[in-house]
Amino acid sequence: MPKKPTPRPEDEESHLKKIREELGMSQEDLARELGVSSQTVSRWELGKNVPTFTVKQMKALEQLLKSIGKSISDLPDHL
């Protein structure tokens, strides 16, 4: 059984949250774009779940990142 991630301390902001905020999106907006629930995005940002993306979701994320001059390769290995 995969090990659950350790929740981040409250003072350490999620990389995914920083990206979402750069995009000017709410958790609901990002969830809609990626085809997941806003609760899923919240869990990712809190470190309760590790994000795993389908190819379709990666393509959607790549398009969002392009809008702010970034690409998938700019993301850290651990969101």
XYZ file of N, CA, C and O in Angstrom:
316
model
N 0.842 -1.170 0.000
C 0.000 0.000 0.000
C 0.896 1.246 0.000
O 1.820 1.343 0.808
N 0.622 2.234 -0.910
C 1.471 3.423 -0.972
C 1.398 4.239 0.317
O 0.351 4.313 0.952
N 2.515 4.802 0.661
C 2.595 5.624 1.861
C 1.923 6.968 1.594
O 2.127 7.572 0.550
N 1.102 7.428 2.538
C 0.455 8.732 2.411
C 1.494 9.826 2.635
O 2.393 9.673 3.454
N 1.363 10.940 1.910
C 2.319 12.027 2.117
C 2.145 12.643 3.496
O 1.056 12.602 4.070
N 3.214 13.188 4.016
C 3.165 13.879 5.293
C 2.626 15.282 5.052
O 3.135 15.987 4.191
N 1.581 15.688 5.784
C 1.054 17.042 5.589
C 2.143 18.091 5.825
O 2.993 17.939 6.686
N 2.088 19.132 5.034
C 3.041 20.228 5.158
C 2.722 21.076 6.383
O 1.552 21.224 6.731
N 3.744 21.667 6.986
C 3.463 22.629 8.050
C 2.666 23.798 7.454
O 2.807 24.111 6.280
N 1.820 24.417 8.249
C 0.968 25.494 7.750
C 1.757 26.646 7.118
O 1.256 27.337 6.261
N 2.987 26.853 7.557
C 3.753 27.981 7.034
C 4.418 27.669 5.690
O 4.961 28.565 5.062
N 4.358 26.438 5.215
C 4.965 26.072 3.944
C 3.870 25.970 2.888
O 3.055 25.061 2.891
N 3.857 26.949 1.982
C 2.813 26.984 0.968
C 3.090 25.981 -0.149
O 4.220 25.790 -0.567
N 2.051 25.378 -0.627
C 2.120 24.400 -1.702
C 2.567 25.052 -3.011
O 2.136 26.156 -3.345
N 3.412 24.344 -3.764
C 3.816 24.826 -5.085
C 2.600 24.918 -5.989
O 2.478 25.850 -6.785
N 1.709 23.956 -5.875
C 0.500 23.961 -6.695
C -0.368 25.179 -6.378
O -0.915 25.812 -7.277
N -0.459 25.535 -5.108
C -1.238 26.717 -4.723
C -0.611 27.979 -5.306
O -1.316 28.853 -5.812
N 0.705 28.068 -5.257
C 1.388 29.235 -5.828
C 1.101 29.350 -7.320
O 0.829 30.437 -7.827
N 1.151 28.228 -8.023
C 0.871 28.226 -9.456
C -0.577 28.637 -9.710
O -0.864 29.463 -10.578
N -1.493 28.060 -8.936
C -2.913 28.390 -9.092
C -3.145 29.880 -8.871
O -3.870 30.529 -9.630
N -2.503 30.443 -7.866
C -2.654 31.867 -7.591
C -2.036 32.718 -8.700
O -2.589 33.752 -9.064
N -0.895 32.282 -9.246
C -0.301 32.990 -10.396
C -1.255 33.007 -11.579
O -1.291 33.957 -12.347
N -2.003 31.919 -11.725
C -2.983 31.821 -12.803
C -4.232 32.650 -12.518
O -5.070 32.834 -13.395
N -4.357 33.143 -11.285
C -5.525 33.919 -10.899
C -6.782 33.069 -10.827
O -7.878 33.543 -11.125
N -6.607 31.813 -10.416
C -7.718 30.873 -10.385
C -8.056 30.466 -8.956
O -7.179 30.406 -8.098
N -9.330 30.173 -8.753
C -9.755 29.587 -7.478
C -9.525 28.078 -7.554
O -9.250 27.538 -8.639
N -9.664 27.421 -6.426
C -9.558 25.956 -6.439
C -10.635 25.365 -7.346
O -10.382 24.407 -8.069
N -11.813 25.962 -7.318
C -12.913 25.488 -8.165
C -12.577 25.640 -9.644
O -12.854 24.747 -10.450
N -11.963 26.777 -10.013
C -11.584 27.016 -11.413
C -10.571 25.974 -11.877
O -10.720 25.396 -12.957
N -9.528 25.761 -11.074
C -8.495 24.793 -11.446
C -9.085 23.386 -11.519
O -8.786 22.634 -12.453
N -9.921 23.066 -10.569
C -10.559 21.743 -10.557
C -11.356 21.531 -11.846
O -11.268 20.471 -12.474
N -12.100 22.524 -12.251
C -12.905 22.426 -13.473
C -12.012 22.211 -14.691
O -12.292 21.381 -15.546
N -10.924 22.940 -14.763
C -9.997 22.816 -15.904
C -9.346 21.439 -15.969
O -9.076 20.924 -17.045
N -9.093 20.852 -14.801
C -8.413 19.557 -14.749
C -9.381 18.377 -14.660
O -8.949 17.224 -14.699
N -10.667 18.671 -14.509
C -11.650 17.592 -14.445
C -11.631 16.812 -13.136
O -11.836 15.609 -13.117
N -11.350 17.532 -12.045
C -11.370 16.927 -10.708
C -12.255 17.785 -9.820
O -12.711 18.850 -10.222
N -12.478 17.356 -8.597
C -13.277 18.157 -7.667
C -12.400 19.215 -6.998
O -11.166 19.069 -6.914
N -13.060 20.252 -6.509
C -12.306 21.282 -5.781
C -11.738 20.693 -4.491
O -10.685 21.122 -4.017
N -12.399 19.690 -3.946
C -11.893 19.014 -2.748
C -10.570 18.307 -3.067
O -9.652 18.296 -2.237
N -10.459 17.748 -4.266
C -9.207 17.103 -4.676
C -8.082 18.128 -4.744
O -6.984 17.893 -4.234
N -8.353 19.285 -5.341
C -7.342 20.349 -5.423
C -6.945 20.780 -4.015
O -5.757 20.951 -3.723
N -7.916 20.925 -3.135
C -7.631 21.309 -1.755
C -6.718 20.289 -1.083
O -5.736 20.651 -0.417
N -7.016 19.004 -1.258
C -6.178 17.960 -0.656
C -4.761 17.989 -1.212
O -3.807 17.761 -0.481
N -4.632 18.251 -2.516
C -3.294 18.359 -3.108
C -2.536 19.501 -2.463
O -1.378 19.362 -2.094
N -3.205 20.655 -2.343
C -2.542 21.843 -1.795
C -2.169 21.670 -0.324
O -1.173 22.216 0.132
N -2.971 20.924 0.412
C -2.689 20.689 1.836
C -1.676 19.570 2.057
O -1.251 19.325 3.184
N -1.304 18.877 0.979
C -0.359 17.779 1.111
C -1.000 16.504 1.615
O -0.300 15.573 2.019
N -2.327 16.436 1.593
C -3.028 15.235 2.056
C -3.025 14.143 0.988
O -3.156 12.977 1.309
N -2.937 14.538 -0.269
C -2.848 13.613 -1.387
C -1.772 14.096 -2.351
O -1.567 15.296 -2.483
N -1.131 13.160 -3.001
C -0.133 13.487 -4.014
C -0.837 13.587 -5.367
O -1.572 12.669 -5.739
N -0.657 14.700 -6.087
C -1.306 14.812 -7.388
C -0.770 13.781 -8.382
O 0.437 13.581 -8.485
N -1.673 13.121 -9.059
C -1.323 12.282 -10.195
C -2.230 12.735 -11.324
O -3.437 12.953 -11.106
N -1.660 12.934 -12.486
C -2.402 13.503 -13.595
C -2.494 12.538 -14.761
O -1.524 11.844 -15.068
N -3.642 12.543 -15.430
C -3.785 11.799 -16.677
C -3.119 12.623 -17.782
O -2.776 13.802 -17.575
N -2.952 12.032 -18.935
C -2.375 12.764 -20.061
C -3.258 13.976 -20.396
O -2.760 15.084 -20.612
N -4.568 13.779 -20.402
C -5.498 14.876 -20.689
C -5.321 16.021 -19.679
O -5.308 17.192 -20.049
N -5.158 15.681 -18.406
C -4.955 16.698 -17.371
C -3.612 17.399 -17.541
O -3.510 18.610 -17.326
N -2.580 16.640 -17.926
C -1.260 17.253 -18.166
C -1.329 18.253 -19.309
O -0.732 19.331 -19.244
N -2.069 17.909 -20.352
C -2.223 18.833 -21.485
C -2.967 20.091 -21.056
O -2.591 21.200 -21.444
N -4.003 19.931 -20.246
C -4.748 21.088 -19.746
C -3.847 21.960 -18.873
O -3.853 23.192 -18.992
N -3.063 21.320 -18.011
C -2.138 22.058 -17.150
C -1.085 22.782 -17.981
O -0.750 23.941 -17.712
N -0.585 22.136 -19.013
C 0.411 22.763 -19.901
C -0.169 24.021 -20.543
O 0.506 25.048 -20.621
N -1.418 23.965 -20.990
C -2.051 25.143 -21.597
C -2.197 26.267 -20.582
O -1.962 27.440 -20.903
N -2.572 25.932 -19.362
C -2.686 26.949 -18.319
C -1.331 27.578 -18.024
O -1.212 28.802 -17.895
N -0.306 26.743 -17.922
C 1.036 27.251 -17.642
C 1.537 28.150 -18.771
O 2.196 29.164 -18.512
N 1.246 27.795 -20.002
C 1.658 28.626 -21.152
C 1.118 30.040 -21.016
O 1.782 30.998 -21.402
N -0.090 30.172 -20.464
C -0.716 31.496 -20.336
C 0.056 32.417 -19.396
O -0.132 33.634 -19.428
N 0.924 31.846 -18.551
C 1.753 32.671 -17.655
C 3.244 32.516 -17.987
O 4.101 32.800 -17.167
N 3.511 32.034 -19.191
C 4.898 31.945 -19.643
C 5.695 30.822 -19.014
O 6.917 30.914 -18.918
N 5.024 29.781 -18.590
C 5.713 28.641 -17.976
C 5.370 27.368 -18.730
O 4.491 27.357 -19.583
N 6.079 26.299 -18.377
C 5.782 24.994 -18.966
C 5.870 23.932 -17.876
O 6.318 24.200 -16.755
N 5.476 22.734 -18.238
C 5.527 21.605 -17.296
C 6.940 21.434 -16.749
O 7.131 21.141 -15.572
N 7.940 21.648 -17.588
C 9.326 21.453 -17.143
C 9.753 22.468 -16.079
O 10.739 22.256 -15.390
N 9.007 23.551 -15.927
C 9.294 24.552 -14.888
C 8.793 24.116 -13.507
O 9.158 24.725 -12.510
N 7.937 23.101 -13.467
C 7.366 22.659 -12.194
C 8.405 21.880 -11.382
O 9.241 21.177 -11.940
N 8.300 21.982 -10.060
C 9.191 21.175 -9.215
C 8.796 19.700 -9.308
O 7.673 19.376 -9.715
N 9.686 18.820 -8.931
C 9.392 17.383 -8.982
C 8.268 17.007 -8.025
O 7.581 16.022 -8.241
N 8.096 17.753 -6.952
C 7.054 17.462 -5.976
C 6.170 18.694 -5.824
O 6.628 19.731 -5.376
N 4.907 18.559 -6.211
C 3.968 19.671 -6.070
C 3.400 19.674 -4.675
O 2.864 20.536 -4.183
